[in-house]
Structures are given as structure tokens and as C-alpha cells.
Amino acid sequence: MTTTPEIQTPLPQPGAPARGPVQRRLRAIAVPAQLALVACLFSGVPVPDAVLLGGKALLLILLAAEAHVWLRLRRLGLSRREALARLVPERVARYVAHEARILASLVRWIARRPHGVGEADGVFPHARDQAGMMYGLTFVCMAETVALSFLLARWPVVHAVLLVVDVYTVLFVLGMHAAAVTRPHVLAGGVLRVRQAAHVDLRVPLAQIASFRRETRFTHEKKDGELNLPVGSQTSLTLELTEPVNAPKLLGAPRLVRVIRLHADDPKSLYDAVTRARTTPAPAPQDAD
């Protein structure tokens, strides 16, 4: 008895466009059109109702087209993450993920739930020396929000747009500090996890550390192969590695570094913990009975 071989639909090749020419042209038209409408509303330029209706219809058509492409990629066997990666440019996805981590850090800060500290051998906060500056900046942003609310009361559209921007700015500044508080440096399983706010999360194996020293610095020149993570304009510890590690930038560009300067609220505790972990010999395997 012969069986008919199953015909499988080929998956899209990496780098191949997920959208057809119609979707690409639609996005090229819809996105600038929406930005132009927002600019007109923001500047107080009167926009005919027909143009507003057309802009809304164009946006709905674009969303429907993107949903169609999403469903097509899912039917071809891609996971949700893979389909999202095909639809959204990597830089945009990384930026949105960064903003999401900022806002999520506010919730963690309120709930007192640090991120990534489960089963840690040591947790080392690093946000204390920037707290005063961040709270001061938050107060300035709030004062600006109140002042602009009074000054722009006669222009409701401009007032509404700037109010949203100002409120988000306040949340963003607080979220930056919350991310620093809830994402401390972590030592676990022979790896030092170096972090700063929500944009740096670097895992450094202890076996890859050539030297580790306490070194307070208040000035940091940008050099190739060096990563400076100052808090309150200072770093207190310096890591030198045997080989470079990749510390990608905010939007994903690779950055190879062999020297990392960081800060901790208690640099001595972090230095001692890493030194002990590097010098403590691994337990010898026990012979089987």
C-alpha cells in the first residue's frame, strides 16, 4: 500500500520580508499620515472631519493587515515570539521592551519584589547614591506639569497632548529609579550579574574575570572595549576580563568590552563576595559506593 507523502508548507526564510508589497506600501502611507494628523492637532491646525475619518479608517486597515500577516505566520508554524520578531523591527521591539521593563519596575518597587534574586548567593543594591537626584528630577517634572496645565488651559488639544507626555515623563523618571532599586547586582552559580536600571543586564562568569579591584572614579572617558556604569556620577569597582563579552547597546548594537566599571552601595561587600567565590575551590566529586 502506497502512501501519499505529506506536503508541508515551507517556513519563511530568515531575513525574508514577512509582508507582501501591499502591506509594505500601506505601512509607508499610513504611518506618515498618522504622524501628520497628530502634528496638525498638536499645532491647532483645523482638520476636516472627512480627513479625520479617513485617517481612522487607514489605521484600522493597517491593523487588520498586520493581524492577517500575524495569523499567516502562526499558521506556517512560527511561535508567537518568532512571529512578533518577523513583524516588528528588532530596534523597535527592544525599545518597547525597555519601556515595558521601566513600567514593570514601578510595580515591583511598590510590591517590594526585586527582579532576578531567586537562589542568589549575594544581592548587592546600587541605587542609593542616585536617589536624591532622581527624586529632585521627579519634583521638577511634576512642577512643570502643573505649570503647563495652567498655561495651556485655553488650548485643550495641546493641553491634553502635553499632559500625557508630562505624566509619562514623571512615570519614566520614577521608573528609571525603580528599575535600579529592583534590579541589583546578583552573584549566583559562579556568575556575576551586572545591571543598571532596565537597559544593562550582563552576566559575567567568575572564571572569566582576570582581576577585580575597588577603585572609586568620578570621571569616565568613553573608550572602545570599556563599559562604564556610573551611579551618582561614580563607579567604585573595576572588572577586567580575560576575554571580551558582548554588552549590547539599548537598541541591540553589539559592544564587546573587556573592562567593566560599576558601582554598589556597599562596594566592599561585593568585592569580598566575588573574591571568596573566585578563590573557593569547587567541591570534589564523591566516589560512588
PDB file of C-alpha atoms in Angstrom:
ATOM      1  CA  MET A   1       0.000   0.000   0.000  1.00  0.00           C
ATOM      2  CA  THR A   2       1.473   3.305  -1.035  1.00  0.00           C
ATOM      3  CA  THR A   3       1.053   6.433   0.983  1.00  0.00           C
ATOM      4  CA  THR A   4       0.999   9.911  -0.349  1.00  0.00           C
ATOM      5  CA  PRO A   5       3.795  11.993   1.160  1.00  0.00           C
ATOM      6  CA  GLU A   6       2.595  14.874   3.276  1.00  0.00           C
ATOM      7  CA  ILE A   7       3.026  18.227   1.629  1.00  0.00           C
ATOM      8  CA  GLN A   8       4.476  20.744   4.036  1.00  0.00           C
ATOM      9  CA  THR A   9       4.311  24.464   3.553  1.00  0.00           C
ATOM     10  CA  PRO A  10       7.857  25.870   3.685  1.00  0.00           C
ATOM     11  CA  LEU A  11       8.565  28.244   6.513  1.00  0.00           C
ATOM     12  CA  PRO A  12       9.655  31.743   5.599  1.00  0.00           C
ATOM     13  CA  GLN A  13      13.403  32.054   5.381  1.00  0.00           C
ATOM     14  CA  PRO A  14      15.170  34.288   7.927  1.00  0.00           C
ATOM     15  CA  GLY A  15      15.535  37.773   6.571  1.00  0.00           C
ATOM     16  CA  ALA A  16      12.725  37.333   4.043  1.00  0.00           C
ATOM     17  CA  PRO A  17      10.061  40.020   4.247  1.00  0.00           C
ATOM     18  CA  ALA A  18       7.029  38.911   6.265  1.00  0.00           C
ATOM     19  CA  ARG A  19       4.729  41.342   4.463  1.00  0.00           C
ATOM     20  CA  GLY A  20       3.788  41.499   0.835  1.00  0.00           C
ATOM     21  CA  PRO A  21       4.186  44.642  -1.282  1.00  0.00           C
ATOM     22  CA  VAL A  22       0.641  45.769  -0.446  1.00  0.00           C
ATOM     23  CA  GLN A  23       1.284  45.689   3.308  1.00  0.00           C
ATOM     24  CA  ARG A  24       4.610  47.483   2.932  1.00  0.00           C
ATOM     25  CA  ARG A  25       3.050  50.259   0.838  1.00  0.00           C
ATOM     26  CA  LEU A  26       0.159  50.531   3.264  1.00  0.00           C
ATOM     27  CA  ARG A  27       2.523  50.992   6.199  1.00  0.00           C
ATOM     28  CA  ALA A  28       4.592  53.522   4.232  1.00  0.00           C
ATOM     29  CA  ILE A  29       1.421  55.585   3.709  1.00  0.00           C
ATOM     30  CA  ALA A  30      -0.422  55.041   6.991  1.00  0.00           C
ATOM     31  CA  VAL A  31       2.373  55.798   9.448  1.00  0.00           C
ATOM     32  CA  PRO A  32       3.390  59.196   7.985  1.00  0.00           C
ATOM     33  CA  ALA A  33      -0.290  60.104   7.597  1.00  0.00           C
ATOM     34  CA  GLN A  34      -0.985  59.410  11.262  1.00  0.00           C
ATOM     35  CA  LEU A  35       2.052  61.436  12.303  1.00  0.00           C
ATOM     36  CA  ALA A  36       0.903  64.330  10.113  1.00  0.00           C
ATOM     37  CA  LEU A  37      -2.559  64.264  11.698  1.00  0.00           C
ATOM     38  CA  VAL A  38      -1.066  64.282  15.193  1.00  0.00           C
ATOM     39  CA  ALA A  39       1.160  67.231  14.234  1.00  0.00           C
ATOM     40  CA  CYS A  40      -1.840  69.159  12.900  1.00  0.00           C
ATOM     41  CA  LEU A  41      -3.890  68.505  16.027  1.00  0.00           C
ATOM     42  CA  PHE A  42      -0.952  69.427  18.242  1.00  0.00           C
ATOM     43  CA  SER A  43      -0.356  72.720  16.413  1.00  0.00           C
ATOM     44  CA  GLY A  44      -4.026  73.679  16.397  1.00  0.00           C
ATOM     45  CA  VAL A  45      -4.461  73.436  12.611  1.00  0.00           C
ATOM     46  CA  PRO A  46      -8.133  72.698  11.822  1.00  0.00           C
ATOM     47  CA  VAL A  47      -8.574  69.265  10.247  1.00  0.00           C
ATOM     48  CA  PRO A  48     -11.760  68.462   8.265  1.00  0.00           C
ATOM     49  CA  ASP A  49     -13.922  65.683   9.659  1.00  0.00           C
ATOM     50  CA  ALA A  50     -13.552  63.722   6.434  1.00  0.00           C
ATOM     51  CA  VAL A  51      -9.751  63.710   6.801  1.00  0.00           C
ATOM     52  CA  LEU A  52     -10.015  62.529  10.421  1.00  0.00           C
ATOM     53  CA  LEU A  53     -12.401  59.773   9.373  1.00  0.00           C
ATOM     54  CA  GLY A  54     -10.083  58.736   6.562  1.00  0.00           C
ATOM     55  CA  GLY A  55      -7.119  58.639   8.945  1.00  0.00           C
ATOM     56  CA  LYS A  56      -9.002  56.393  11.350  1.00  0.00           C
ATOM     57  CA  ALA A  57     -10.081  54.106   8.518  1.00  0.00           C
ATOM     58  CA  LEU A  58      -6.494  53.898   7.234  1.00  0.00           C
ATOM     59  CA  LEU A  59      -5.256  52.982  10.706  1.00  0.00           C
ATOM     60  CA  LEU A  60      -7.895  50.237  11.034  1.00  0.00           C
ATOM     61  CA  ILE A  61      -6.948  48.831   7.624  1.00  0.00           C
ATOM     62  CA  LEU A  62      -3.264  48.804   8.634  1.00  0.00           C
ATOM     63  CA  LEU A  63      -4.057  46.976  11.894  1.00  0.00           C
ATOM     64  CA  ALA A  64      -6.186  44.440  10.006  1.00  0.00           C
ATOM     65  CA  ALA A  65      -3.361  43.838   7.508  1.00  0.00           C
ATOM     66  CA  GLU A  66      -0.826  43.337  10.330  1.00  0.00           C
ATOM     67  CA  ALA A  67      -3.211  40.906  12.055  1.00  0.00           C
ATOM     68  CA  HIS A  68      -3.568  38.975   8.779  1.00  0.00           C
ATOM     69  CA  VAL A  69       0.224  38.655   8.465  1.00  0.00           C
ATOM     70  CA  TRP A  70       0.456  37.556  12.128  1.00  0.00           C
ATOM     71  CA  LEU A  71      -2.112  34.790  11.587  1.00  0.00           C
ATOM     72  CA  ARG A  72      -0.372  33.680   8.396  1.00  0.00           C
ATOM     73  CA  LEU A  73       2.970  33.376  10.175  1.00  0.00           C
ATOM     74  CA  ARG A  74       1.350  31.440  13.024  1.00  0.00           C
ATOM     75  CA  ARG A  75      -0.258  29.023  10.538  1.00  0.00           C
ATOM     76  CA  LEU A  76       3.175  28.457   8.983  1.00  0.00           C
ATOM     77  CA  GLY A  77       4.379  27.147  12.341  1.00  0.00           C
ATOM     78  CA  LEU A  78       6.159  30.120  13.884  1.00  0.00           C
ATOM     79  CA  SER A  79       5.830  30.690  17.614  1.00  0.00           C
ATOM     80  CA  ARG A  80       4.356  33.915  18.982  1.00  0.00           C
ATOM     81  CA  ARG A  81       7.824  35.279  19.693  1.00  0.00           C
ATOM     82  CA  GLU A  82       9.112  34.347  16.229  1.00  0.00           C
ATOM     83  CA  ALA A  83       6.067  35.857  14.514  1.00  0.00           C
ATOM     84  CA  LEU A  84       6.458  39.059  16.516  1.00  0.00           C
ATOM     85  CA  ALA A  85      10.138  39.220  15.574  1.00  0.00           C
ATOM     86  CA  ARG A  86       9.186  38.982  11.888  1.00  0.00           C
ATOM     87  CA  LEU A  87       6.554  41.728  12.176  1.00  0.00           C
ATOM     88  CA  VAL A  88       8.340  44.237  14.382  1.00  0.00           C
ATOM     89  CA  PRO A  89      11.863  45.539  13.629  1.00  0.00           C
ATOM     90  CA  GLU A  90      14.382  44.450  16.240  1.00  0.00           C
ATOM     91  CA  ARG A  91      15.210  48.001  17.318  1.00  0.00           C
ATOM     92  CA  VAL A  92      11.550  48.855  17.830  1.00  0.00           C
ATOM     93  CA  ALA A  93      10.945  45.635  19.761  1.00  0.00           C
ATOM     94  CA  ARG A  94      13.937  46.263  22.026  1.00  0.00           C
ATOM     95  CA  TYR A  95      12.859  49.849  22.698  1.00  0.00           C
ATOM     96  CA  VAL A  96       9.295  48.802  23.551  1.00  0.00           C
ATOM     97  CA  ALA A  97      10.632  46.023  25.800  1.00  0.00           C
ATOM     98  CA  HIS A  98      12.821  48.565  27.599  1.00  0.00           C
ATOM     99  CA  GLU A  99       9.831  50.850  28.219  1.00  0.00           C
ATOM    100  CA  ALA A 100       7.818  47.865  29.469  1.00  0.00           C
ATOM    101  CA  ARG A 101      10.589  46.934  31.922  1.00  0.00           C
ATOM    102  CA  ILE A 102      10.621  50.524  33.197  1.00  0.00           C
ATOM    103  CA  LEU A 103       6.881  50.480  33.913  1.00  0.00           C
ATOM    104  CA  ALA A 104       7.012  46.952  35.355  1.00  0.00           C
ATOM    105  CA  SER A 105       9.765  48.094  37.718  1.00  0.00           C
ATOM    106  CA  LEU A 106       7.343  50.604  39.250  1.00  0.00           C
ATOM    107  CA  VAL A 107       5.024  47.732  40.164  1.00  0.00           C
ATOM    108  CA  ARG A 108       7.916  45.681  41.552  1.00  0.00           C
ATOM    109  CA  TRP A 109       9.117  48.684  43.554  1.00  0.00           C
ATOM    110  CA  ILE A 110       5.711  49.180  45.152  1.00  0.00           C
ATOM    111  CA  ALA A 111       5.320  45.449  45.801  1.00  0.00           C
ATOM    112  CA  ARG A 112       8.926  45.153  47.098  1.00  0.00           C
ATOM    113  CA  ARG A 113       9.698  42.311  44.707  1.00  0.00           C
ATOM    114  CA  PRO A 114      13.267  42.548  43.324  1.00  0.00           C
ATOM    115  CA  HIS A 115      13.928  41.011  39.932  1.00  0.00           C
ATOM    116  CA  GLY A 116      16.205  38.005  39.423  1.00  0.00           C
ATOM    117  CA  VAL A 117      17.291  37.442  43.025  1.00  0.00           C
ATOM    118  CA  GLY A 118      15.916  33.933  43.482  1.00  0.00           C
ATOM    119  CA  GLU A 119      18.536  31.421  44.722  1.00  0.00           C
ATOM    120  CA  ALA A 120      21.204  34.145  44.701  1.00  0.00           C
ATOM    121  CA  ASP A 121      24.419  33.755  46.688  1.00  0.00           C
ATOM    122  CA  GLY A 122      24.558  37.524  47.157  1.00  0.00           C
ATOM    123  CA  VAL A 123      22.452  40.573  46.305  1.00  0.00           C
ATOM    124  CA  PHE A 124      24.119  43.983  46.062  1.00  0.00           C
ATOM    125  CA  PRO A 125      21.978  47.144  45.649  1.00  0.00           C
ATOM    126  CA  HIS A 126      23.436  50.089  43.765  1.00  0.00           C
ATOM    127  CA  ALA A 127      20.707  52.780  43.612  1.00  0.00           C
ATOM    128  CA  ARG A 128      21.202  54.631  46.901  1.00  0.00           C
ATOM    129  CA  ASP A 129      23.591  57.324  45.668  1.00  0.00           C
ATOM    130  CA  GLN A 130      21.275  58.451  42.879  1.00  0.00           C
ATOM    131  CA  ALA A 131      18.047  58.573  44.918  1.00  0.00           C
ATOM    132  CA  GLY A 132      18.266  62.266  45.843  1.00  0.00           C
ATOM    133  CA  MET A 133      18.918  63.325  42.245  1.00  0.00           C
ATOM    134  CA  MET A 134      16.080  61.186  40.869  1.00  0.00           C
ATOM    135  CA  TYR A 135      13.575  62.444  43.432  1.00  0.00           C
ATOM    136  CA  GLY A 136      14.617  66.030  42.686  1.00  0.00           C
ATOM    137  CA  LEU A 137      14.199  65.469  38.950  1.00  0.00           C
ATOM    138  CA  THR A 138      10.771  63.945  39.552  1.00  0.00           C
ATOM    139  CA  PHE A 139       9.712  67.003  41.557  1.00  0.00           C
ATOM    140  CA  VAL A 140      10.861  69.327  38.753  1.00  0.00           C
ATOM    141  CA  CYS A 141       8.889  67.306  36.172  1.00  0.00           C
ATOM    142  CA  MET A 142       5.766  67.425  38.358  1.00  0.00           C
ATOM    143  CA  ALA A 143       6.097  71.183  38.840  1.00  0.00           C
ATOM    144  CA  GLU A 144       6.448  71.631  35.083  1.00  0.00           C
ATOM    145  CA  THR A 145       3.321  69.532  34.515  1.00  0.00           C
ATOM    146  CA  VAL A 146       1.251  71.701  36.862  1.00  0.00           C
ATOM    147  CA  ALA A 147       2.586  74.949  35.372  1.00  0.00           C
ATOM    148  CA  LEU A 148       1.884  73.901  31.786  1.00  0.00           C
ATOM    149  CA  SER A 149      -1.611  72.789  32.749  1.00  0.00           C
ATOM    150  CA  PHE A 150      -2.432  76.364  33.778  1.00  0.00           C
ATOM    151  CA  LEU A 151      -0.644  77.996  30.840  1.00  0.00           C
ATOM    152  CA  LEU A 152      -2.266  75.798  28.182  1.00  0.00           C
ATOM    153  CA  ALA A 153      -5.787  75.679  29.617  1.00  0.00           C
ATOM    154  CA  ARG A 154      -7.112  77.716  26.638  1.00  0.00           C
ATOM    155  CA  TRP A 155      -5.836  75.173  24.098  1.00  0.00           C
ATOM    156  CA  PRO A 156      -7.454  71.868  25.122  1.00  0.00           C
ATOM    157  CA  VAL A 157      -5.870  69.711  22.406  1.00  0.00           C
ATOM    158  CA  VAL A 158      -2.344  70.940  23.102  1.00  0.00           C
ATOM    159  CA  HIS A 159      -3.035  70.739  26.838  1.00  0.00           C
ATOM    160  CA  ALA A 160      -4.191  67.114  26.569  1.00  0.00           C
ATOM    161  CA  VAL A 161      -1.209  66.025  24.458  1.00  0.00           C
ATOM    162  CA  LEU A 162       1.365  67.689  26.710  1.00  0.00           C
ATOM    163  CA  LEU A 163      -0.372  66.386  29.827  1.00  0.00           C
ATOM    164  CA  VAL A 164       0.020  62.830  28.574  1.00  0.00           C
ATOM    165  CA  VAL A 165       3.683  63.476  27.700  1.00  0.00           C
ATOM    166  CA  ASP A 166       4.401  65.115  31.069  1.00  0.00           C
ATOM    167  CA  VAL A 167       2.700  62.387  33.098  1.00  0.00           C
ATOM    168  CA  TYR A 168       4.607  59.726  31.179  1.00  0.00           C
ATOM    169  CA  THR A 169       7.848  61.638  31.794  1.00  0.00           C
ATOM    170  CA  VAL A 170       7.196  61.607  35.540  1.00  0.00           C
ATOM    171  CA  LEU A 171       6.465  57.881  35.441  1.00  0.00           C
ATOM    172  CA  PHE A 172       9.571  57.288  33.313  1.00  0.00           C
ATOM    173  CA  VAL A 173      11.890  59.114  35.732  1.00  0.00           C
ATOM    174  CA  LEU A 174      10.438  57.251  38.709  1.00  0.00           C
ATOM    175  CA  GLY A 175      10.586  54.020  36.716  1.00  0.00           C
ATOM    176  CA  MET A 176      14.289  54.518  35.994  1.00  0.00           C
ATOM    177  CA  HIS A 177      14.978  54.748  39.712  1.00  0.00           C
ATOM    178  CA  ALA A 178      12.600  51.872  40.443  1.00  0.00           C
ATOM    179  CA  ALA A 179      14.463  49.728  37.896  1.00  0.00           C
ATOM    180  CA  ALA A 180      17.767  50.491  39.620  1.00  0.00           C
ATOM    181  CA  VAL A 181      16.262  49.597  43.005  1.00  0.00           C
ATOM    182  CA  THR A 182      14.589  46.368  41.891  1.00  0.00           C
ATOM    183  CA  ARG A 183      17.449  45.149  39.666  1.00  0.00           C
ATOM    184  CA  PRO A 184      20.526  44.919  41.923  1.00  0.00           C
ATOM    185  CA  HIS A 185      23.791  43.211  41.086  1.00  0.00           C
ATOM    186  CA  VAL A 186      23.484  39.478  41.761  1.00  0.00           C
ATOM    187  CA  LEU A 187      26.076  36.774  42.451  1.00  0.00           C
ATOM    188  CA  ALA A 188      24.782  33.259  41.795  1.00  0.00           C
ATOM    189  CA  GLY A 189      26.099  29.979  40.428  1.00  0.00           C
ATOM    190  CA  GLY A 190      29.572  31.237  39.602  1.00  0.00           C
ATOM    191  CA  VAL A 191      28.216  34.195  37.606  1.00  0.00           C
ATOM    192  CA  LEU A 192      28.170  37.890  38.487  1.00  0.00           C
ATOM    193  CA  ARG A 193      25.110  39.568  37.025  1.00  0.00           C
ATOM    194  CA  VAL A 194      25.921  43.257  36.486  1.00  0.00           C
ATOM    195  CA  ARG A 195      22.920  45.536  35.952  1.00  0.00           C
ATOM    196  CA  GLN A 196      21.999  49.168  35.627  1.00  0.00           C
ATOM    197  CA  ALA A 197      18.379  50.364  35.542  1.00  0.00           C
ATOM    198  CA  ALA A 198      16.490  48.447  32.837  1.00  0.00           C
ATOM    199  CA  HIS A 199      18.961  48.735  29.953  1.00  0.00           C
ATOM    200  CA  VAL A 200      22.049  46.807  31.145  1.00  0.00           C
ATOM    201  CA  ASP A 201      21.879  43.176  32.234  1.00  0.00           C
ATOM    202  CA  LEU A 202      25.241  41.480  31.743  1.00  0.00           C
ATOM    203  CA  ARG A 203      26.250  38.043  33.020  1.00  0.00           C
ATOM    204  CA  VAL A 204      29.967  37.701  33.704  1.00  0.00           C
ATOM    205  CA  PRO A 205      31.316  34.214  34.587  1.00  0.00           C
ATOM    206  CA  LEU A 206      33.707  34.398  37.528  1.00  0.00           C
ATOM    207  CA  ALA A 207      36.167  32.189  35.647  1.00  0.00           C
ATOM    208  CA  GLN A 208      36.408  34.925  33.014  1.00  0.00           C
ATOM    209  CA  ILE A 209      37.488  37.622  35.490  1.00  0.00           C
ATOM    210  CA  ALA A 210      41.187  38.410  35.223  1.00  0.00           C
ATOM    211  CA  SER A 211      41.196  40.983  38.036  1.00  0.00           C
ATOM    212  CA  PHE A 212      38.676  42.668  40.312  1.00  0.00           C
ATOM    213  CA  ARG A 213      39.546  45.706  42.380  1.00  0.00           C
ATOM    214  CA  ARG A 214      37.998  48.535  44.350  1.00  0.00           C
ATOM    215  CA  GLU A 215      38.565  51.775  42.504  1.00  0.00           C
ATOM    216  CA  THR A 216      36.500  54.918  43.004  1.00  0.00           C
ATOM    217  CA  ARG A 217      36.178  57.110  39.912  1.00  0.00           C
ATOM    218  CA  PHE A 218      34.163  60.242  39.248  1.00  0.00           C
ATOM    219  CA  THR A 219      35.225  60.805  35.628  1.00  0.00           C
ATOM    220  CA  HIS A 220      34.804  58.275  32.846  1.00  0.00           C
ATOM    221  CA  GLU A 221      36.126  58.666  29.312  1.00  0.00           C
ATOM    222  CA  LYS A 222      34.447  56.660  26.583  1.00  0.00           C
ATOM    223  CA  LYS A 223      36.884  54.102  25.186  1.00  0.00           C
ATOM    224  CA  ASP A 224      36.484  51.066  22.976  1.00  0.00           C
ATOM    225  CA  GLY A 225      36.300  47.876  24.981  1.00  0.00           C
ATOM    226  CA  GLU A 226      35.243  49.613  28.217  1.00  0.00           C
ATOM    227  CA  LEU A 227      31.810  49.783  29.832  1.00  0.00           C
ATOM    228  CA  ASN A 228      31.196  52.429  32.494  1.00  0.00           C
ATOM    229  CA  LEU A 229      28.074  52.128  34.646  1.00  0.00           C
ATOM    230  CA  PRO A 230      28.213  55.139  36.991  1.00  0.00           C
ATOM    231  CA  VAL A 231      25.591  55.752  39.661  1.00  0.00           C
ATOM    232  CA  GLY A 232      25.517  59.271  41.023  1.00  0.00           C
ATOM    233  CA  SER A 233      28.428  60.038  38.630  1.00  0.00           C
ATOM    234  CA  GLN A 234      30.716  57.495  40.288  1.00  0.00           C
ATOM    235  CA  THR A 235      31.925  53.922  39.984  1.00  0.00           C
ATOM    236  CA  SER A 236      33.582  52.072  42.824  1.00  0.00           C
ATOM    237  CA  LEU A 237      34.626  48.719  41.350  1.00  0.00           C
ATOM    238  CA  THR A 238      36.551  47.692  38.229  1.00  0.00           C
ATOM    239  CA  LEU A 239      36.376  44.330  36.457  1.00  0.00           C
ATOM    240  CA  GLU A 240      38.978  43.249  33.920  1.00  0.00           C
ATOM    241  CA  LEU A 241      38.151  40.157  31.865  1.00  0.00           C
ATOM    242  CA  THR A 242      40.316  37.533  30.217  1.00  0.00           C
ATOM    243  CA  GLU A 243      38.288  37.845  27.020  1.00  0.00           C
ATOM    244  CA  PRO A 244      35.659  40.293  25.820  1.00  0.00           C
ATOM    245  CA  VAL A 245      31.959  39.814  26.455  1.00  0.00           C
ATOM    246  CA  ASN A 246      29.101  41.294  24.481  1.00  0.00           C
ATOM    247  CA  ALA A 247      27.249  44.095  26.277  1.00  0.00           C
ATOM    248  CA  PRO A 248      24.680  45.120  23.624  1.00  0.00           C
ATOM    249  CA  LYS A 249      23.519  48.720  23.474  1.00  0.00           C
ATOM    250  CA  LEU A 250      19.918  49.760  24.086  1.00  0.00           C
ATOM    251  CA  LEU A 251      18.761  49.063  20.519  1.00  0.00           C
ATOM    252  CA  GLY A 252      20.768  45.847  20.142  1.00  0.00           C
ATOM    253  CA  ALA A 253      24.014  47.008  18.530  1.00  0.00           C
ATOM    254  CA  PRO A 254      26.861  44.700  19.679  1.00  0.00           C
ATOM    255  CA  ARG A 255      29.505  46.092  22.026  1.00  0.00           C
ATOM    256  CA  LEU A 256      32.478  43.966  23.067  1.00  0.00           C
ATOM    257  CA  VAL A 257      34.046  45.003  26.376  1.00  0.00           C
ATOM    258  CA  ARG A 258      36.947  43.733  28.469  1.00  0.00           C
ATOM    259  CA  VAL A 259      36.773  46.348  31.247  1.00  0.00           C
ATOM    260  CA  ILE A 260      33.610  46.979  33.281  1.00  0.00           C
ATOM    261  CA  ARG A 261      33.337  49.713  35.886  1.00  0.00           C
ATOM    262  CA  LEU A 262      30.324  49.542  38.182  1.00  0.00           C
ATOM    263  CA  HIS A 263      29.029  50.857  41.481  1.00  0.00           C
ATOM    264  CA  ALA A 264      27.462  49.303  44.564  1.00  0.00           C
ATOM    265  CA  ASP A 265      26.025  50.800  47.739  1.00  0.00           C
ATOM    266  CA  ASP A 266      28.485  48.644  49.677  1.00  0.00           C
ATOM    267  CA  PRO A 267      31.409  48.005  47.317  1.00  0.00           C
ATOM    268  CA  LYS A 268      33.402  46.166  49.987  1.00  0.00           C
ATOM    269  CA  SER A 269      30.681  43.529  50.393  1.00  0.00           C
ATOM    270  CA  LEU A 270      30.527  42.938  46.640  1.00  0.00           C
ATOM    271  CA  TYR A 271      34.313  42.818  46.339  1.00  0.00           C
ATOM    272  CA  ASP A 272      34.639  40.356  49.236  1.00  0.00           C
ATOM    273  CA  ALA A 273      31.851  38.126  47.935  1.00  0.00           C
ATOM    274  CA  VAL A 274      33.327  37.897  44.433  1.00  0.00           C
ATOM    275  CA  THR A 275      36.835  37.323  45.823  1.00  0.00           C
ATOM    276  CA  ARG A 276      35.621  34.487  48.030  1.00  0.00           C
ATOM    277  CA  ALA A 277      33.665  32.915  45.183  1.00  0.00           C
ATOM    278  CA  ARG A 278      36.703  33.082  42.893  1.00  0.00           C
ATOM    279  CA  THR A 279      39.129  31.593  45.425  1.00  0.00           C
ATOM    280  CA  THR A 280      36.884  28.935  46.968  1.00  0.00           C
ATOM    281  CA  PRO A 281      37.741  25.590  45.328  1.00  0.00           C
ATOM    282  CA  ALA A 282      34.884  23.622  43.837  1.00  0.00           C
ATOM    283  CA  PRO A 283      33.808  20.594  45.940  1.00  0.00           C
ATOM    284  CA  ALA A 284      35.424  17.353  44.838  1.00  0.00           C
ATOM    285  CA  PRO A 285      33.054  14.739  43.398  1.00  0.00           C
ATOM    286  CA  GLN A 286      32.274  11.934  45.824  1.00  0.00           C
ATOM    287  CA  ASP A 287      33.091   8.382  44.823  1.00  0.00           C
ATOM    288  CA  ALA A 288      30.130   6.117  44.299  1.00  0.00           C
ATOM    289  CA  ASP A 289      29.699   3.284  46.792  1.00  0.00           C
TER     290      ASP A 289
END
